[in-house]
Short mmCIF file of C-alpha atoms in Angstrom, two decimals:
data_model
loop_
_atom_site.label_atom_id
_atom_site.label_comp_id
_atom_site.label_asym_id
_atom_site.label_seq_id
_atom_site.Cartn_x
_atom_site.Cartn_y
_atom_site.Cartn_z
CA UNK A 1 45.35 -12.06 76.70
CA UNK A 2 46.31 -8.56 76.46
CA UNK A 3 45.72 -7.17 72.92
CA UNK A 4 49.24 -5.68 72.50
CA UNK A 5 47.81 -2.15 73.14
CA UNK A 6 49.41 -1.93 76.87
CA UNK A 7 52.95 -3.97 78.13
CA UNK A 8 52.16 -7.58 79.18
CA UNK A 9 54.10 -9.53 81.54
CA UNK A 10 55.83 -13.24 81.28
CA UNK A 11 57.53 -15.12 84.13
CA UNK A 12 60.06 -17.38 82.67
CA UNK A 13 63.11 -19.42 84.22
CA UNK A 14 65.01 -16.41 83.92
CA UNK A 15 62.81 -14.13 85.67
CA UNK A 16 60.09 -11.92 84.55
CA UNK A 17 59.32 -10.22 80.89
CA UNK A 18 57.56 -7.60 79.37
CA UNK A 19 56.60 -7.33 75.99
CA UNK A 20 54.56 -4.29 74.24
CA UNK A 21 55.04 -5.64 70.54
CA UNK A 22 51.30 -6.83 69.33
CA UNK A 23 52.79 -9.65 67.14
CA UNK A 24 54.64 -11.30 69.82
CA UNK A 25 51.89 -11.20 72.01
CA UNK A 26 49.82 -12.26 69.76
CA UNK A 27 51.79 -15.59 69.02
CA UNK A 28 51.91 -16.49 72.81
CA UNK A 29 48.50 -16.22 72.97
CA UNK A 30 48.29 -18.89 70.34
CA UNK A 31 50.60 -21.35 71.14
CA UNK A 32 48.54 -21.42 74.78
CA UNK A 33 46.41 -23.63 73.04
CA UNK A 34 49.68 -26.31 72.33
CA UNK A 35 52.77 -26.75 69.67
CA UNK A 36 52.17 -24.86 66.70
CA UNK A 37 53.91 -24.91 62.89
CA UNK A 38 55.67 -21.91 61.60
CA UNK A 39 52.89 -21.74 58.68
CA UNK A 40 50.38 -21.62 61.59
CA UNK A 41 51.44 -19.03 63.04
CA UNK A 42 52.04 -17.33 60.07
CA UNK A 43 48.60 -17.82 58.83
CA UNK A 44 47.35 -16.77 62.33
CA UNK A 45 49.25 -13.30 62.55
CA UNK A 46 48.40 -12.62 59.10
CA UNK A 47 52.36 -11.51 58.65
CA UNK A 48 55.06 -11.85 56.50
CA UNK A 49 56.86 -14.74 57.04
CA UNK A 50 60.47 -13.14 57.21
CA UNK A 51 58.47 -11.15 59.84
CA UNK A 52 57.40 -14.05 61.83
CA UNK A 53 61.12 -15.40 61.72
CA UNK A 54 62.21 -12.57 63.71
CA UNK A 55 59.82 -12.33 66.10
CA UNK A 56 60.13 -16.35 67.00
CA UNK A 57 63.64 -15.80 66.96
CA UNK A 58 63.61 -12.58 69.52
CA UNK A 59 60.71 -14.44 71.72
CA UNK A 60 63.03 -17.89 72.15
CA UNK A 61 66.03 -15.72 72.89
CA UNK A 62 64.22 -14.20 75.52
CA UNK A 63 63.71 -17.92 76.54
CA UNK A 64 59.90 -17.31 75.95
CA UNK A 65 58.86 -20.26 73.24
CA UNK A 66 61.12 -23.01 72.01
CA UNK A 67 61.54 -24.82 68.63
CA UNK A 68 61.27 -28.42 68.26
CA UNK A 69 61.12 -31.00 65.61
CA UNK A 70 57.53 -32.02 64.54
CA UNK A 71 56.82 -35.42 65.41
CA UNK A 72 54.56 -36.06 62.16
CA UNK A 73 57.12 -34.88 59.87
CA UNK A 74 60.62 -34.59 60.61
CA UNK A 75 61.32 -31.69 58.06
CA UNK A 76 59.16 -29.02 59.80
CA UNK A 77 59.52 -27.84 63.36
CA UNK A 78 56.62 -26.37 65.95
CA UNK A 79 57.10 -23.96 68.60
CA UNK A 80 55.88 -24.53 72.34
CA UNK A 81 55.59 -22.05 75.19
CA UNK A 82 57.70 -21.80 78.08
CA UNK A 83 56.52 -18.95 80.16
CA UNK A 84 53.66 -18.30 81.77
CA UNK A 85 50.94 -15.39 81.14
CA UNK A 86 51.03 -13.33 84.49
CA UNK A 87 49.61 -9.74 84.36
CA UNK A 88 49.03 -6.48 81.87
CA UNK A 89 49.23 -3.07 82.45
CA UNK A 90 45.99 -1.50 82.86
CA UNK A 91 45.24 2.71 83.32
CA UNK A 92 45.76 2.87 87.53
CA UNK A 93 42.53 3.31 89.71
CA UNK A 94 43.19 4.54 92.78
CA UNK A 95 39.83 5.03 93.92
CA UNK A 96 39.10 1.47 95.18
CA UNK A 97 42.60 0.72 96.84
CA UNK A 98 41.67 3.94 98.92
CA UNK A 99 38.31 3.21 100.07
CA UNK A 100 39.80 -0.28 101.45
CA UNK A 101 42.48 1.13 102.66
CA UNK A 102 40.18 3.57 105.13
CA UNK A 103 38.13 0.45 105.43
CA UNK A 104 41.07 -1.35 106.83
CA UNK A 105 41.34 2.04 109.02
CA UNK A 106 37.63 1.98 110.58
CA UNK A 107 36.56 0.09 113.37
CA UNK A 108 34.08 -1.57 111.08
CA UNK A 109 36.84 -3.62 109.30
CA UNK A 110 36.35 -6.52 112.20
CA UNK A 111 32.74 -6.82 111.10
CA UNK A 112 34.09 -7.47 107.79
CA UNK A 113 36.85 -9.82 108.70
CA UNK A 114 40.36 -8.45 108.75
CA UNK A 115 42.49 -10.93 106.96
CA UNK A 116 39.83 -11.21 104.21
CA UNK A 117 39.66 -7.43 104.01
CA UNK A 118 44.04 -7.38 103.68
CA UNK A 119 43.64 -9.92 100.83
CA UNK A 120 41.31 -7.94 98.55
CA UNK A 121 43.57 -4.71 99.97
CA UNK A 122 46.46 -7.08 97.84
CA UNK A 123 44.26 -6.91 94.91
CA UNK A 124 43.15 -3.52 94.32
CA UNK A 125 46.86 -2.25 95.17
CA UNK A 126 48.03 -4.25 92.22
CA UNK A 127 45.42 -2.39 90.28
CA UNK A 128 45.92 0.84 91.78
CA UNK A 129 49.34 0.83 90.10
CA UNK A 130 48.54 -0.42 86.90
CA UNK A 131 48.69 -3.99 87.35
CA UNK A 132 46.15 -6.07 86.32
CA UNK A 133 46.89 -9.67 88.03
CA UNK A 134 44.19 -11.53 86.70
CA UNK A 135 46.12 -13.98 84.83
CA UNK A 136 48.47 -14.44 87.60
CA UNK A 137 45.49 -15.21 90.37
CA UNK A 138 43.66 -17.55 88.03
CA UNK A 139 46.57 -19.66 87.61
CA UNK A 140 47.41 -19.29 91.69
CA UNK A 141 43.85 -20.07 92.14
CA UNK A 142 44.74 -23.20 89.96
CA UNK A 143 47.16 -24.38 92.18
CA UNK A 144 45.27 -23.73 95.58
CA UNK A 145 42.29 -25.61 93.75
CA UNK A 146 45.03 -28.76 93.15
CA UNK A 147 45.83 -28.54 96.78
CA UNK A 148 41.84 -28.46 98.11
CA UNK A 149 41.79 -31.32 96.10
CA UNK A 150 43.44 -33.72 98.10
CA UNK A 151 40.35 -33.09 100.52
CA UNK A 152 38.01 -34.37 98.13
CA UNK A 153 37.32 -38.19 98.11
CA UNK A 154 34.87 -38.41 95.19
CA UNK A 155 35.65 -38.94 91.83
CA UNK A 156 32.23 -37.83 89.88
CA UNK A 157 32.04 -34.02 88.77
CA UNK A 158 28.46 -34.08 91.10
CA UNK A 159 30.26 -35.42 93.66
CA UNK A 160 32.87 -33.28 93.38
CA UNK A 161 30.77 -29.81 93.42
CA UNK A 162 29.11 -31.11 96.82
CA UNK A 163 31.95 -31.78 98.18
CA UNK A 164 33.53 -28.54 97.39
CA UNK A 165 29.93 -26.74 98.59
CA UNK A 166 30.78 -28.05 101.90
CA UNK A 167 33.99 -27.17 102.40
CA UNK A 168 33.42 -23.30 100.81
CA UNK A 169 30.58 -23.65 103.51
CA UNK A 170 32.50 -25.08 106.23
CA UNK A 171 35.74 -22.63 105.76
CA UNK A 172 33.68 -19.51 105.29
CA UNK A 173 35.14 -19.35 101.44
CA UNK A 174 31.66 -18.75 99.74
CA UNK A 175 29.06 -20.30 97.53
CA UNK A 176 27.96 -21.46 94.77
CA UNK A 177 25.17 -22.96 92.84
CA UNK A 178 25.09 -25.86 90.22
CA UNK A 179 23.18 -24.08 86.95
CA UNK A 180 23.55 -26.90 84.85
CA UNK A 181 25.80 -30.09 84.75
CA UNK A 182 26.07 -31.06 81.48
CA UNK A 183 27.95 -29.19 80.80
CA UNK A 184 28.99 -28.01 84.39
CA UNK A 185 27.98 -24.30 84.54
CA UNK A 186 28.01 -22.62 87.80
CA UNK A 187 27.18 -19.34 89.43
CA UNK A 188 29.60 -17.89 92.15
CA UNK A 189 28.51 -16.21 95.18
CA UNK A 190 29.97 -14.07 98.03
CA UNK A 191 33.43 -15.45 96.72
CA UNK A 192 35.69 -14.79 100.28
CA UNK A 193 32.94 -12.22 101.42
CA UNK A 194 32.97 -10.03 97.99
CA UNK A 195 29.50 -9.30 98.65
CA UNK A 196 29.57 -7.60 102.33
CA UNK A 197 32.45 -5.18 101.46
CA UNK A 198 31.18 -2.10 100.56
CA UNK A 199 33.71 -1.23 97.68
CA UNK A 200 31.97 -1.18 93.85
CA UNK A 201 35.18 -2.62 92.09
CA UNK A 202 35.57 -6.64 92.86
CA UNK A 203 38.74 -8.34 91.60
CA UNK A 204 38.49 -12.49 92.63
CA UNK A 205 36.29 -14.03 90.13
CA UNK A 206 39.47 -15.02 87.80
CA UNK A 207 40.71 -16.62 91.74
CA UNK A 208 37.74 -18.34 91.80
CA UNK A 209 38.16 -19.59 88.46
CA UNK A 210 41.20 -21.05 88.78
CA UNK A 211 40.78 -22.76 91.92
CA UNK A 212 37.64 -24.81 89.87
CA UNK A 213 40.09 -25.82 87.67
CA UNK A 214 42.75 -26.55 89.96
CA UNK A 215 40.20 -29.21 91.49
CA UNK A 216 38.70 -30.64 88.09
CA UNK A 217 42.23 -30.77 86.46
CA UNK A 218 43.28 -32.90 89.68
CA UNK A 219 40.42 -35.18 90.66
CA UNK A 220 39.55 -35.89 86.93
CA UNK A 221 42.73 -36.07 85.04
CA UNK A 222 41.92 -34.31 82.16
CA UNK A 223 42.49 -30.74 81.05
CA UNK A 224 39.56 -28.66 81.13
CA UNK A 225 38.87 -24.97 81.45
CA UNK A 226 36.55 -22.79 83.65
CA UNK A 227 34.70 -20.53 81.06
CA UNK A 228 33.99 -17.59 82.63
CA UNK A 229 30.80 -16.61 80.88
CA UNK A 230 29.56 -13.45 83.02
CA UNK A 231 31.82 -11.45 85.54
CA UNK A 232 29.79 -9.78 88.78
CA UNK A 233 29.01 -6.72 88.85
CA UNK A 234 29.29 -4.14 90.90
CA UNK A 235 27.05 -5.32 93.36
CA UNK A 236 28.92 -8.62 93.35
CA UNK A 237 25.59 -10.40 92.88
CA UNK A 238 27.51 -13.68 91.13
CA UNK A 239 29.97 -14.66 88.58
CA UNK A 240 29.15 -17.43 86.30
CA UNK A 241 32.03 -20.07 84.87
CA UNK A 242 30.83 -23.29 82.36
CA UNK A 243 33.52 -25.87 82.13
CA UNK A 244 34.93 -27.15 78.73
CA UNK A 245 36.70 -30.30 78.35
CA UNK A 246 39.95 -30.34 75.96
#
């Protein structure tokens, strides 16, 4: 999660919320991991705990966490999340969203597909303004992976790769390769033709990640997490996830 440094962004039940402060971002970013004690978070931030009072107190008025009482011990309570990580701010590039924007201009853009070539257009815009959407396309990606999941039949995590080769192959999504499988590691290729557009900045391997996890989550029932353990680089060669089991 963002470090504090630059504004991140929550969407909550009440709409969207930014928050700059380093401590309250910083106690988000812990509780992602489940209910946590006051002491815990305390001990975590390093702060003082009248400190830590007034930030939990600011961040559940803003309807961003919520107290309850602990289950194990009825004189203590834990805090939960209830908003969702969805984007920082980020210095703007504009020198990517233009090249794909006169990409999207040439006659060479059906040779590259057009629709495909719109939705990276999508993602270096957000960029080009500031945004960085990563967190916000993994957890999309999460639910498109739920939905592609109703088209897989097997139950296995083998099975469940091959399957999802075939219909990457089939739809013209991409590929991948199986590295390892215990635990699952994987390397990501030409991820909805990253590799054929001829723009140095590529912004879908967090996508990619979430729709993994979308599928696992679903055909497994069990929470795990798509690692990503090396981003591409510029030439897109292949992005590498290992999954870990919660």
């Amino acid at each position: 999660m963002n470090n504090g440094d630059n504004t991140a962004i929550f969407s909550t039940d009440i709409g969207v919320i930014a928050l700059n402060g380093s401590v309250k971002i910083k106690i988000l970013d812990f509780l992602k991991t489940g209910c946590k004690s006051f002491d815990e978070i305390v001990q975590h931030t390093g702060k003082a705990k009248s400190t830590i009072s007034v930030h939990l107190n600011d961040l559940k008025s803003q309807n961003l966490l919520e107290e309850t009482i602990d289950s194990n011990d009825k004189r203590k309570k834990v805090y939960f999340l209830r908003c969702q990580y969805v984007a920082c701010s980020q210095e703007p590039g504009m020198k990517q969203y233009n090249e794909m924007l006169d990409l999207i201009a040439s006659p060479e853009v059906h040779s590259f597909g057009c629709l495909k070539c719109l939705f990276h257009a999508v993602q270096y815009g957000f960029r080009a303004h500031g945004v960085n959407c990563d967190p916000i396309m993994r957890k999309i990606g999460h639910d498109v992976g739920t939905s592609l999941s109703r088209n897989i039949v097997s139950q296995e995590p083998g099975d469940i790769l091959q399957e999802m080769l075939n219909f990457w192959e089939k739809n013209d999504i991409g590929s991948f390769t199986i590295l390892e499988k215990d635990p699952i590691k994987l390397a990501v290729h030409n991820f909805f033709d990253c590799r054929s557009i001829p723009i140095k900045e590529k912004t879908l391997c967090s996508f990619a990640q979430g729709v993994f996890e979308g599928v696992f989550r679903a055909k497994m029932g069990g929470e795990c997490v798509m690692q990503m353990i090396g981003k591409c680089d510029d030439t897109c060669d292949s992005c590498f996830f290992q999954m870990i089991k919660l």
